[in-house]
PDB file of C-alpha atoms in Angstrom:
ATOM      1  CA  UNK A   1       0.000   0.000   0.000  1.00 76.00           C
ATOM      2  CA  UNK A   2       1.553   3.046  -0.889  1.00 86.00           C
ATOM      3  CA  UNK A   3      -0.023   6.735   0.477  1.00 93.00           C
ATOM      4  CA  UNK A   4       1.309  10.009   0.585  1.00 95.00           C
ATOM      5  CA  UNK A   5       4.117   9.976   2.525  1.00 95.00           C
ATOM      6  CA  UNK A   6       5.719   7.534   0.498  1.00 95.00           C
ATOM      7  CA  UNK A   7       5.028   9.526  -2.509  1.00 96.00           C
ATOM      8  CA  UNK A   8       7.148  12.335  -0.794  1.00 96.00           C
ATOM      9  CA  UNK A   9       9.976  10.005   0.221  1.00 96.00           C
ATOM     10  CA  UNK A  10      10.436   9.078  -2.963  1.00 96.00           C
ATOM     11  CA  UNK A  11      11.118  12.736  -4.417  1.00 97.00           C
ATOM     12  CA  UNK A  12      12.487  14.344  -1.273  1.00 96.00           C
ATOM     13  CA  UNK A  13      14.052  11.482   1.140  1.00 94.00           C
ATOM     14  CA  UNK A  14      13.776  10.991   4.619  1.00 92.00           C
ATOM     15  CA  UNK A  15      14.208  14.098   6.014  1.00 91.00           C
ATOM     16  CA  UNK A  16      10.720  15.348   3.992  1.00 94.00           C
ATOM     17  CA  UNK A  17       8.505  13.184   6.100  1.00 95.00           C
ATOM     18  CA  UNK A  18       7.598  12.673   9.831  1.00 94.00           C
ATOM     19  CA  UNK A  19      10.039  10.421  11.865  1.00 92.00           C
ATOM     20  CA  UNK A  20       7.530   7.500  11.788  1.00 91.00           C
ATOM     21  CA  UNK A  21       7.616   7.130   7.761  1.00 91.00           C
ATOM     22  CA  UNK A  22      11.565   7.370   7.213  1.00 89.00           C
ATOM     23  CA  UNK A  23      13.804   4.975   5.305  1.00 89.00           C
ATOM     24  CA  UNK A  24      17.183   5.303   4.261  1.00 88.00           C
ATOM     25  CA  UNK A  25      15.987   6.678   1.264  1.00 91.00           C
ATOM     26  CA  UNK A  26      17.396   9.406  -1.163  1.00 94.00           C
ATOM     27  CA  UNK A  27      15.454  11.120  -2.910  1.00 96.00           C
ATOM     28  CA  UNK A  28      15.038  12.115  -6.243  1.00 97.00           C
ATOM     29  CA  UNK A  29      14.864  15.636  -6.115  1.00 96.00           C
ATOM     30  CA  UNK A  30      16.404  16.090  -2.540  1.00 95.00           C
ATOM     31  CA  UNK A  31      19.413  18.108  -1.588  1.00 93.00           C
ATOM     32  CA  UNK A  32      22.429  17.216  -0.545  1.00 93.00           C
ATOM     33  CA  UNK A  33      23.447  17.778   3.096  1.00 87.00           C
ATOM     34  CA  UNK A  34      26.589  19.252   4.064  1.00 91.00           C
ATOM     35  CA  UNK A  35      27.449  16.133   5.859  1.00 92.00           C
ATOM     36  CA  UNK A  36      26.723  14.076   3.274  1.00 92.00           C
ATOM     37  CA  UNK A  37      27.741  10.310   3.166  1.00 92.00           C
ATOM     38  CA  UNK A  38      29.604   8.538   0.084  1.00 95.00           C
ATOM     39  CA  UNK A  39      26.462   6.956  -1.066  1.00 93.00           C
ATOM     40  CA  UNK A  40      24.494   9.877  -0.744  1.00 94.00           C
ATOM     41  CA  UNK A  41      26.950  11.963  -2.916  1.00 96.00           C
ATOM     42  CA  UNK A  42      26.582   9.115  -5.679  1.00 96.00           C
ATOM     43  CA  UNK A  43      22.816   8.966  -5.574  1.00 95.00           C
ATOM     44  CA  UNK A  44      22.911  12.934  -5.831  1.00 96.00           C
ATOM     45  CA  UNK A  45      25.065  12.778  -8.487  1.00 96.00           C
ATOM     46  CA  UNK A  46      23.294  10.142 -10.332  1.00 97.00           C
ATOM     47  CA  UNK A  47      19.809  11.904 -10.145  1.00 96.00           C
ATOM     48  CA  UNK A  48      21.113  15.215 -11.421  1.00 97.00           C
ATOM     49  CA  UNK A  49      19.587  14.964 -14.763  1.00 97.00           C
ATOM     50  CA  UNK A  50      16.209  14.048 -13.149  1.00 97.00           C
ATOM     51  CA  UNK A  51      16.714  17.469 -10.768  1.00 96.00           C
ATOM     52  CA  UNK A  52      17.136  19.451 -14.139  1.00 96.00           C
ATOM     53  CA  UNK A  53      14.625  18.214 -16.365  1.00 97.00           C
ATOM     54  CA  UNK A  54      11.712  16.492 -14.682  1.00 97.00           C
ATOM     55  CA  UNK A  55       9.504  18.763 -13.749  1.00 95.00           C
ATOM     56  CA  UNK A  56       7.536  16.593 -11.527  1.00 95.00           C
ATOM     57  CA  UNK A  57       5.956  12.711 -11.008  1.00 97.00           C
ATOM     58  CA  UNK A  58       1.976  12.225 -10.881  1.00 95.00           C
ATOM     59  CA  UNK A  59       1.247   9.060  -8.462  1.00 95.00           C
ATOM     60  CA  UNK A  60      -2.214   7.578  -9.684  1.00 90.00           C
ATOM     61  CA  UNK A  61      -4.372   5.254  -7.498  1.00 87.00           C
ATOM     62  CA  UNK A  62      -7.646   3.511  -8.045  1.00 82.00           C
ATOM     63  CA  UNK A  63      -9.772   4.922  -5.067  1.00 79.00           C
ATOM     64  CA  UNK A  64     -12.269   2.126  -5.032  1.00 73.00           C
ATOM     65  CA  UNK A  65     -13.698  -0.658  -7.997  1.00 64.00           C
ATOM     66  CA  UNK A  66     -17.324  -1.242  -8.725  1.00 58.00           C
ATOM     67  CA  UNK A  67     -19.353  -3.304 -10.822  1.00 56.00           C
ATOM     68  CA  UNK A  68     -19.506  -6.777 -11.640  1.00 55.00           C
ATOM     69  CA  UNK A  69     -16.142  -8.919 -11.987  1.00 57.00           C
ATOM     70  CA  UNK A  70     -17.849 -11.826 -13.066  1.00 58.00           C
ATOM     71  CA  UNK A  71     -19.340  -9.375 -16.685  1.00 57.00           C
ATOM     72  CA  UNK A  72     -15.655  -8.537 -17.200  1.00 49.00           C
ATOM     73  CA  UNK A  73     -17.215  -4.649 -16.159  1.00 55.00           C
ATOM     74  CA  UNK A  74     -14.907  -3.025 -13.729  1.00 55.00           C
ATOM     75  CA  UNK A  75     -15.573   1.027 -13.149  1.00 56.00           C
ATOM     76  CA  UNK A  76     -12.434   2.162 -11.508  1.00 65.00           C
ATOM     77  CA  UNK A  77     -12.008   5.360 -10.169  1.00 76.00           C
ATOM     78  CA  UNK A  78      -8.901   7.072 -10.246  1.00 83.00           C
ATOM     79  CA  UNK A  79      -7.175   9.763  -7.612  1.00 89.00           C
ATOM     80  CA  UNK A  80      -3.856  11.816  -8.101  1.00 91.00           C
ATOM     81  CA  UNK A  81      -1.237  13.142  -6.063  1.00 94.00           C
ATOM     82  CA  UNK A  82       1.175  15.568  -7.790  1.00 95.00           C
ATOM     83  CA  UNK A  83       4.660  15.244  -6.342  1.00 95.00           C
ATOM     84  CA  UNK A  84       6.568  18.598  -7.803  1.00 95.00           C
ATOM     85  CA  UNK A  85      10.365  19.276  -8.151  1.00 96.00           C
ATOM     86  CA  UNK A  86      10.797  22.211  -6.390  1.00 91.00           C
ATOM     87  CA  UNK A  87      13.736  22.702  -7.704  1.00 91.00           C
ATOM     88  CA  UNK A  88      11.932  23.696 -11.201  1.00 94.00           C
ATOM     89  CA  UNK A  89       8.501  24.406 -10.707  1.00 93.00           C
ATOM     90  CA  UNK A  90       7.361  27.784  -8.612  1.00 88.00           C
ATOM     91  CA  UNK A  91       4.820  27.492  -6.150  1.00 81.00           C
ATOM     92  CA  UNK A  92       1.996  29.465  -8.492  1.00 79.00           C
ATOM     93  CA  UNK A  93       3.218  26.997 -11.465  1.00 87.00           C
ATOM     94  CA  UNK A  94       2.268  24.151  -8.851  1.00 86.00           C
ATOM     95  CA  UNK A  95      -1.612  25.067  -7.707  1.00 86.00           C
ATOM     96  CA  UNK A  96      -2.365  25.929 -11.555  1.00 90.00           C
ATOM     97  CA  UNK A  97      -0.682  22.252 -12.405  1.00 90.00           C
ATOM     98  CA  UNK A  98      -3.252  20.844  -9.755  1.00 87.00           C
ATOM     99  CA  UNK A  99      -6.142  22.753 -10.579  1.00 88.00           C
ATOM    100  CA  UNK A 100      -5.752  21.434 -14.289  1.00 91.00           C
ATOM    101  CA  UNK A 101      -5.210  17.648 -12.876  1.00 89.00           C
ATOM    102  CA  UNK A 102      -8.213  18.133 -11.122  1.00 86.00           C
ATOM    103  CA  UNK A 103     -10.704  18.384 -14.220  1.00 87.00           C
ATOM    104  CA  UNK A 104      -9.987  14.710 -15.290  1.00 83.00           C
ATOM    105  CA  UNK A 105      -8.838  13.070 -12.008  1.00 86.00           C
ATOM    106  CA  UNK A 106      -9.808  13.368  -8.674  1.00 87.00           C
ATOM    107  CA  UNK A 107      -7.465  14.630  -5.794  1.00 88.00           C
ATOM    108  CA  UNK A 108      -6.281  11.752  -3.756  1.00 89.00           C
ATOM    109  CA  UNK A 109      -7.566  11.884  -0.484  1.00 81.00           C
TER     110      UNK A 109
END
């Protein structure tokens, strides 16, 4: 089960997210500490190109499924989270980004 919080570790490592939800994880888009470790220098350095040019990742979910299995009908509906790189996109790029996600898929709750 993935939910919110992992959706920020992923882009923005540990340090992005309440104690309870860390990993040793590094981030896509995160910064690199002062006191940064060996491995975190080489994952920093190896997601550099992601920093520059992805502007962002959209995590989709289905919310809930409804119909009939057994008639091959299944009615999913979908919810999004948009994860930015803050590093790119400004804060009034992000809400119009949203707003436009919005009118196809539903915010993920």
């Amino acid at each position: 089960m993935v939910d919110k919080a992992d959706c920020i570790l992923v882009m923005y490592g540990g340090s992005s997210v309440p104690p309870a939800f860390r990993l040793k994880i590094f981030g896509l888009c995160q910064e690199l500490p002062g006191n940064a470790s060996g491995p975190d220098k080489k994952y920093y350095k190896k997601f550099e190109h992601f920093r520059k040019t992805i502007h962002g990742v959209l995590f989709v979910k289905f919310a809930k499924e409804t119909g009939q299995i057994d008639d091959l009908f299944i009615d999913r509906e979908l919810e999004c989270f948009l994860v930015e790189n803050n590093n790119i996109v400004r804060e009034e790029e992000s809400g119009s980004i949203t707003r436009i996600l919005e009118n196809f898929l539903n915010k993920w709750s």
